[in-house]
Every structure is written in structure tokens, then in C-alpha cells.
Coordinates of C-alpha atoms in Angstrom, one line a residue:
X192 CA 79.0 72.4 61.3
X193 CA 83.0 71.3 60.6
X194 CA 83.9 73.3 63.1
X195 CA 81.1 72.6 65.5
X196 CA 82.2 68.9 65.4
X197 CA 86.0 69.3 65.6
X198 CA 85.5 71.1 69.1
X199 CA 83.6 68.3 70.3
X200 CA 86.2 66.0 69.1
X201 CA 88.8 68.0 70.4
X202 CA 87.0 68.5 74.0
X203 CA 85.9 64.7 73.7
X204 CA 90.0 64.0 73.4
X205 CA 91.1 66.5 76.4
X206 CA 88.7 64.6 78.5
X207 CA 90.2 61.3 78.1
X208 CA 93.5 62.9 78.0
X209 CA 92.9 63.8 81.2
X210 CA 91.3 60.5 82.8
X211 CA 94.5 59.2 81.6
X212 CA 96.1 61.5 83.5
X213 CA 94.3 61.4 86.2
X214 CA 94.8 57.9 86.6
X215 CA 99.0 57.9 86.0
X216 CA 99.2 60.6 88.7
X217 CA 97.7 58.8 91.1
X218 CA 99.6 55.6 90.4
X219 CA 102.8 57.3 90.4
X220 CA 102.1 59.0 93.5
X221 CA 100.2 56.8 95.6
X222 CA 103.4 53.8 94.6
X223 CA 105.7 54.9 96.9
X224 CA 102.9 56.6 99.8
X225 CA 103.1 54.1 102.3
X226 CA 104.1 53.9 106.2
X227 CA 107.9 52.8 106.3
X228 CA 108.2 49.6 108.2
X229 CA 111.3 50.3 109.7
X230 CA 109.9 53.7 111.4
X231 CA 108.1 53.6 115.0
X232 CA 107.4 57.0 115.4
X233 CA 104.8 58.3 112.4
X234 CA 104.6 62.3 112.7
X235 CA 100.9 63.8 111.3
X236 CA 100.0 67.6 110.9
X237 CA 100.8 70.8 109.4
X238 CA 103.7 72.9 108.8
X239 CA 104.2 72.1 112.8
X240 CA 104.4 68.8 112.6
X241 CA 106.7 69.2 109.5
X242 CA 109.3 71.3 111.2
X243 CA 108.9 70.0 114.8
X244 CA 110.1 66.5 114.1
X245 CA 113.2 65.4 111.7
X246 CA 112.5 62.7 109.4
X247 CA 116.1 61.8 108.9
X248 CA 116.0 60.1 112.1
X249 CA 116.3 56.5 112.8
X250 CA 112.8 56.4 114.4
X251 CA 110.8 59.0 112.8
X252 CA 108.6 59.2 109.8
X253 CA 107.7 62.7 109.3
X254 CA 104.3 62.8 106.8
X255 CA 103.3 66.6 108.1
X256 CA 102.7 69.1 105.4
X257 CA 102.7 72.4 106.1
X258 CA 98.9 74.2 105.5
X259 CA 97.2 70.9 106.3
X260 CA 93.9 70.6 108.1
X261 CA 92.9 67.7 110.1
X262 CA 90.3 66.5 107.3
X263 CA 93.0 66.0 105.0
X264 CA 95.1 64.5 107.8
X265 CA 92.4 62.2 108.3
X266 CA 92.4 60.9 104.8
X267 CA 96.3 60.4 104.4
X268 CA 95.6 58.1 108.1
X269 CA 92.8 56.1 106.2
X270 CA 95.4 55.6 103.4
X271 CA 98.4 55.1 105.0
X272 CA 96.9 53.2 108.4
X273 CA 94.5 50.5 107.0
X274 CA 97.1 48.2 107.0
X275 CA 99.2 49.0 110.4
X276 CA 98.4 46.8 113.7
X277 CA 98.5 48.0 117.1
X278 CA 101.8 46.9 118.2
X279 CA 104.0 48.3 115.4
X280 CA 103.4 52.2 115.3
X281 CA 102.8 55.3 117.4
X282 CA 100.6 58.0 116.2
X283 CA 102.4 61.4 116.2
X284 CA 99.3 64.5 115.7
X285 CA 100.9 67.9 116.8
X286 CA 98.4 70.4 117.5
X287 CA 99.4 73.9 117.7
X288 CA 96.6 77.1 119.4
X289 CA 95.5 78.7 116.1
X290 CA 94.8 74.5 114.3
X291 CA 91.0 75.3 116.1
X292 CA 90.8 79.1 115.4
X293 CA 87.6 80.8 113.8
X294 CA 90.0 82.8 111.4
X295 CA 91.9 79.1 110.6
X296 CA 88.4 77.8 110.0
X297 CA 87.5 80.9 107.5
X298 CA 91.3 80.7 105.5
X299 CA 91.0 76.8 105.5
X300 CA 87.5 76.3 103.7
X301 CA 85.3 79.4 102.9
X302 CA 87.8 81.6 101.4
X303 CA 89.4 81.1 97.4
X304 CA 92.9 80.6 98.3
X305 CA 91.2 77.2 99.9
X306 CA 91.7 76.0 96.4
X307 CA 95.4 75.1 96.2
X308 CA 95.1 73.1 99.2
X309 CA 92.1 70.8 98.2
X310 CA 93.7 70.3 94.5
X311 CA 96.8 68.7 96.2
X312 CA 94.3 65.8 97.1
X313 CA 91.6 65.7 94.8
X314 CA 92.9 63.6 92.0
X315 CA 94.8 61.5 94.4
X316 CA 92.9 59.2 97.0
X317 CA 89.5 59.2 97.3
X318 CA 87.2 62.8 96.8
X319 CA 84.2 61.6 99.1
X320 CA 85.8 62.4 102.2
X321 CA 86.5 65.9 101.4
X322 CA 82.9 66.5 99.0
X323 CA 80.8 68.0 102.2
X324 CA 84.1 70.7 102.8
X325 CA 84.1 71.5 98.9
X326 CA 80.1 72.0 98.7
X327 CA 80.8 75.2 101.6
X328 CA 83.3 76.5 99.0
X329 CA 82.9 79.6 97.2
X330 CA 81.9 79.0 93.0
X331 CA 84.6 79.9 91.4
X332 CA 86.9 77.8 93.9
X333 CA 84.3 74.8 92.8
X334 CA 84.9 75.9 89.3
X335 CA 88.9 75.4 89.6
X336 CA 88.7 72.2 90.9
X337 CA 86.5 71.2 88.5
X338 CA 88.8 72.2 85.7
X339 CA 91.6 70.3 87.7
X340 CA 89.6 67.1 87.4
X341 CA 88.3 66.9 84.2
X342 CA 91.9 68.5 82.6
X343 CA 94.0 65.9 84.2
X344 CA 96.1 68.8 86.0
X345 CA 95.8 68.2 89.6
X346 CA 98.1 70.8 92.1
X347 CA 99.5 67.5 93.9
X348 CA 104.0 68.3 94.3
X349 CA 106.2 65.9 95.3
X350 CA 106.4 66.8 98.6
X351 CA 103.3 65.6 99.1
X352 CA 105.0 61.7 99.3
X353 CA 107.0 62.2 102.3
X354 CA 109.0 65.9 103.3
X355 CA 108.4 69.0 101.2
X356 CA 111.1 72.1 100.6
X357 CA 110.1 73.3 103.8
X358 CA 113.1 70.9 105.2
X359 CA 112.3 71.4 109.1
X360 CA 112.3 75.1 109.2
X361 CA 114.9 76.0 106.6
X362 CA 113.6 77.2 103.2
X363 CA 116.4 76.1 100.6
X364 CA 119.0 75.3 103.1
X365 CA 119.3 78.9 104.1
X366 CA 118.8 80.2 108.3
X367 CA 116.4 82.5 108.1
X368 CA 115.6 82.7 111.5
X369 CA 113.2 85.5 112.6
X370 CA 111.8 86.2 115.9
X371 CA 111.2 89.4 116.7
X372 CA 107.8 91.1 118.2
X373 CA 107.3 92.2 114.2
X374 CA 107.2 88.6 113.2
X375 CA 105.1 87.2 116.1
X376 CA 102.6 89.6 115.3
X377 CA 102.0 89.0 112.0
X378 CA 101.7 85.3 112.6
X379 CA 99.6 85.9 115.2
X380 CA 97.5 87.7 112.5
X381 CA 97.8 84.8 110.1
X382 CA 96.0 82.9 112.6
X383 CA 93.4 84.5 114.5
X384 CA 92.5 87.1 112.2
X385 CA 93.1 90.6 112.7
X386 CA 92.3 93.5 115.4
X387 CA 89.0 93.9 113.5
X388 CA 88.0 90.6 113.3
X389 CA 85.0 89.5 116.1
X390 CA 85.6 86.0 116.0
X391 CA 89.4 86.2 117.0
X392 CA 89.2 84.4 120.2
X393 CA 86.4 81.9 119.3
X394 CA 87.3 78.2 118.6
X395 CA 86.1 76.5 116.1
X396 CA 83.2 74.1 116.4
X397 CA 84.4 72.9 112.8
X398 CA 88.1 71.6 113.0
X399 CA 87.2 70.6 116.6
X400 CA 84.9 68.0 115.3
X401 CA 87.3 67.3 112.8
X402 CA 90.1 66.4 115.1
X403 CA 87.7 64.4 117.2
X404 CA 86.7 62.3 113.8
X405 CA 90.0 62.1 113.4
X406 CA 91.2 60.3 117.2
X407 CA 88.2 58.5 116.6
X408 CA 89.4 56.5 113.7
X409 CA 92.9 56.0 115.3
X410 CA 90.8 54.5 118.3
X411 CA 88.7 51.9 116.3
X412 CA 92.3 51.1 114.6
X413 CA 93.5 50.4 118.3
X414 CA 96.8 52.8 117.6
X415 CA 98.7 54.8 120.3
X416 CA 98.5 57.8 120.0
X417 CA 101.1 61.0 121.2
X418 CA 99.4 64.4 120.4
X419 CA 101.7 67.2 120.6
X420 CA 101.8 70.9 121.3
X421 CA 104.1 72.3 119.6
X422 CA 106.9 74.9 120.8
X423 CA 105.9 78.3 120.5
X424 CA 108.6 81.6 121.0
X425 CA 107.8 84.0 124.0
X426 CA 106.9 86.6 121.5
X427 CA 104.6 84.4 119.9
X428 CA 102.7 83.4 123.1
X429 CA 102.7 86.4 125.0
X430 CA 100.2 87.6 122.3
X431 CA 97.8 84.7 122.8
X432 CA 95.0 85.8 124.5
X433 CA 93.6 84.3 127.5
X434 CA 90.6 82.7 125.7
X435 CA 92.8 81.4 122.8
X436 CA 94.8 79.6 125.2
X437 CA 91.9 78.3 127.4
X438 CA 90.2 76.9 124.2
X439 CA 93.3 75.3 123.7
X440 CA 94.4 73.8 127.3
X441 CA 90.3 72.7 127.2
X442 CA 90.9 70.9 123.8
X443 CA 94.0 69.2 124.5
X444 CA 92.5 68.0 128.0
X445 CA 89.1 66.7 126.2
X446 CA 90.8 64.6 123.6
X447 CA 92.9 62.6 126.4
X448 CA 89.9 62.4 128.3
X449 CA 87.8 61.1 125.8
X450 CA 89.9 58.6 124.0
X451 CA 91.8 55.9 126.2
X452 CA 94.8 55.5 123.3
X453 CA 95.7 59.2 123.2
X454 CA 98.3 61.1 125.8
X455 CA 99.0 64.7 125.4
X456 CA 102.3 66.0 125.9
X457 CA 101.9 69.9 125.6
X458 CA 105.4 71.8 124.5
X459 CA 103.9 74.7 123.8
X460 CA 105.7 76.5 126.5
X461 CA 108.8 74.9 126.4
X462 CA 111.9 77.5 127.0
X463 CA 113.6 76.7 123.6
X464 CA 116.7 78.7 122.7
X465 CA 116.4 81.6 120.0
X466 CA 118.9 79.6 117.8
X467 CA 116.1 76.9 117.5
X468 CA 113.7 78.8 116.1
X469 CA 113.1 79.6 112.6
X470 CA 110.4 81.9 113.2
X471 CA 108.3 82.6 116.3
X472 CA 106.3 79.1 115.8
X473 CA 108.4 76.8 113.7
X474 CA 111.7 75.1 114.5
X475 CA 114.7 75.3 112.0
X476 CA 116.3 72.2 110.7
X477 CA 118.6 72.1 114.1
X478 CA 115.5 72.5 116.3
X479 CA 114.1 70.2 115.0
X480 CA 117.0 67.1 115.6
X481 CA 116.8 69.0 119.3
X482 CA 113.0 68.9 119.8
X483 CA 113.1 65.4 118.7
X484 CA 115.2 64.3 121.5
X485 CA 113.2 65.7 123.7
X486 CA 110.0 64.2 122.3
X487 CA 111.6 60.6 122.2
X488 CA 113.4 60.9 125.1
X489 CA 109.4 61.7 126.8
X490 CA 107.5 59.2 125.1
X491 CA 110.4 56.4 126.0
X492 CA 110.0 57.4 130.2
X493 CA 105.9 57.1 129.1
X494 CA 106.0 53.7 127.6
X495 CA 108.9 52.6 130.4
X496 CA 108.2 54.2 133.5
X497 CA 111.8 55.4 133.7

């Protein structure tokens, strides 16, 4: 009976242990999460958006993270934006082909390594806009989280403030550029699936709809919005396949036709010089200060008329 009642004592303590926790995580991390006045440019998306655009410059605020979906790039907006007006801020969401891929869908939500990327947010802002992609999730992913929560042990680095290790393409300071036919196709793989999978070339209705409740809420919050395609090696999109490619020209023209704020400047086939690249669909840390240019050097001509 002893024993019986130390274990619930014991589980009784872990639990409160780890609403405490819970509750200085989130503090700590959420103190310092905020849109930096003194930035005009603020960057949104994946590992894309997180390579494509340097955050050391004078006019960029790069919040990508590498692995993110738009539903989690919707909840750092509704964090970060509830507070920003129309006239201080331009939107930055880079969409790269394989962001609305069947396979991207499938790796993103259904499968277990889904996991790690739903415990970087769970503790940390607010669960209920992500509860309807963790019911689709397999049990012992549910489980996990779970355990997460009511431990007080949430997967949430620091990158997830600002910048991560990733540092625009170069993992620990080091060049390891790779862009060979080898490396394409293994990303390409990565992203749609393999030769074996049916659903390769389909989009997804999923992350589509995502997206779209995504430019939605930057509409109703009156922002500008720049969505960019990001630059993508030869080798990389010479093994795109026509219907990949049409589902992602037909995207890209759908969301600037369907929301007034949004222009679409599509890189994805811009001619960018080997030395750029750190692999066949991410810049390296000099590609980045280069594509930069480029982008600010566009969006000034836009808002101008230059």
C-alpha cells in the first residue's frame, strides 16, 4: 500500500514538475520571439526560406526554419503579426515545387518522424491550431507528444527564436557544397517520393489549403505580401516533372490571383552560379547575401516603379 502511494506521489510530483516546466519554457522562449522593429523585410518558410535570405542584413528578418509546414508558419504569423500595421512590414513566404507534394504531405503529418517537428511547438504557443493535424497522426506519435507535455520536456532548440545552425546553407561554418545529378536525385526523392510511389506528381489538396489559410490571415491583417520561389540547380529541375511543375506555376498564379496584397516573384529558374549553391535546392551562406540582392533589389523596382 506504501509503495502504491509513493508512486502516486511521485507521478503527482513529475506532473507539476513539469507544468512548471512547461510554463518557464515558454516564458523564456516566447521573451525574446518578437518581429524586430528595425527590420522591413520579415522572411517565413522552411529550410528555403532559411537559406534563401540572410538575416544579418540591414533589412531582413529571417524567421524560416528548415522542415516547417505552412500550418506551423501560420501559427508563428498569429504570434509574431498580431501586433504589426500595414505600413511597417513586408511579408516574405518562399514557396519552393515539392512545399505542395503528396509525398511532403505523407512525411509532414501521417508518418512517425512527424513527431519531432510538432514537439518544437507544442509547449510553446498555443496547441489548438495544430489539434486537427495531431488527431491524423499515428498512436504512438500521439503517445510521444503526450509524454512531452505532461513531462515538461518539450523538443523546442534555440533556433527556433530567430536562425538555427543551418546558418544560410553552411552546416557549422564548413562549404559543403554538392550538386551533382547524385544529389539532385536524392532530393528529388526526399520530396516527391520515390519511383514506386503513385502519388508522386499529385499536389496536395492539404498544404494547398494550408497556404491559402495562411495568405488569408495576412489579408485580413492588411500586410504586403512577397511570396517567393526559391532558386533551384539545373540538376534539380530538370528532374521535375511536367505535372510537378504545372501544379506549381498553377499555385503560385492562384494565390496572386486570389489575394489583392500578395505578388509572386518566381526564382525558381534563376541561372545562379554553382559557387552559390549548397546543394541542388539551398543556397550557401554566400548565396544567400547574393540572392538577397537580387530579391531587394526586385521588390524596391515593385514598390518604386524604377
Amino acid at each position: 500500500m506504501k509503495a502504491v502511494l509513493k508512486f502516486f506521489v511521485c507521478l503527482i510530483g513529475i506532473i507539476i514538475f513539469g507544468g512548471i516546466m512547461n510554463f518557464a519554457i515558454k516564458k523564456t522562449i516566447l521573451k525574446d520571439y518578437k518581429i524586430n522593429k528595425n527590420k522591413d523585410l520579415i522572411v517565413f518558410g522552411d529550410s528555403h526560406a532559411e537559406s534563401d535570405f540572410n538575416g544579418a542584413d540591414i533589412n531582413i528578418q529571417n524567421l524560416g526554419y528548415r522542415t516547417e509546414t505552412p500550418n506551423f508558419t501560420l501559427l508563428k504569423m498569429k504570434h509574431l503579426l498580431s501586433n504589426v500595421n500595414d505600413t511597417e512590414k513586408t511579408v516574405i513566404v518562399v514557396v519552393s515545387p515539392h512545399n505542395i507534394s503528396k509525398w511532403h504531405e505523407l512525411r509532414s503529418f501521417q508518418l512517425d518522424s512527424s513527431a519531432s517537428r510538432l514537439s518544437r511547438f507544442w509547449n510553446v504557443i498555443d496547441n489548438s491550431l495544430i489539434y486537427k493535424d495531431y488527431l491524423e497522426l499515428p498512436f504512438r506519435t500521439q503517445l510521444t507528444l503526450h509524454t512531452k507535455k505532461l513531462f515538461g520536456s518539450p523538443s523546442v532548440d534555440g533556433s527556433f527564436k530567430f536562425k538555427s545552425t543551418f546558418k544560410g546553407g553552411f552546416y557549422k561554418n564548413k562549404d559543403t557544397t554538392v550538386v551533382t545529378i547524385e544529389q539532385a536525385k536524392k532530393a528529388n526523392e526526399k520530396h516527391f517520393g520515390n519511383i514506386d510511389f503513385v502519388l508522386r506528381n499529385n499536389k496536395s489538396e492539404k498544404l494547398t489549403e494550408m497556404y491559402y489559410d495562411m495568405f488569408s490571415f495576412l489579408k485580413q491583417k492588411n500586410l504586403r505580401v512577397i511570396v517567393i520561389g526559391s532558386p533551384l540547380h539545373s540538376n534539380y529541375r530538370n528532374l521535375l516533372s511536367k505535372e510537378q511543375i504545372f501544379n506549381y506555376e498553377l499555385f503560385l498564379n492562384e494565390i496572386e490571383g486570389n489575394y489583392s496584397n500578395v505578388k509572386v516573384l518566381n526564382f525558381s529558374e534563376l541561372e545562379v552560379p554553382n559557387k552559390y549553391f549548397l546543394d541542388t535546392d539551398h543556397l550557401n551562406i554566400l548565396g544567400e547575401v547574393y540572392f538577397t540582392n537580387i530579391v531587394k533589389d526586385k521588390i524596391n523596382s515593385l514598390f518604386t516603379g524604377a
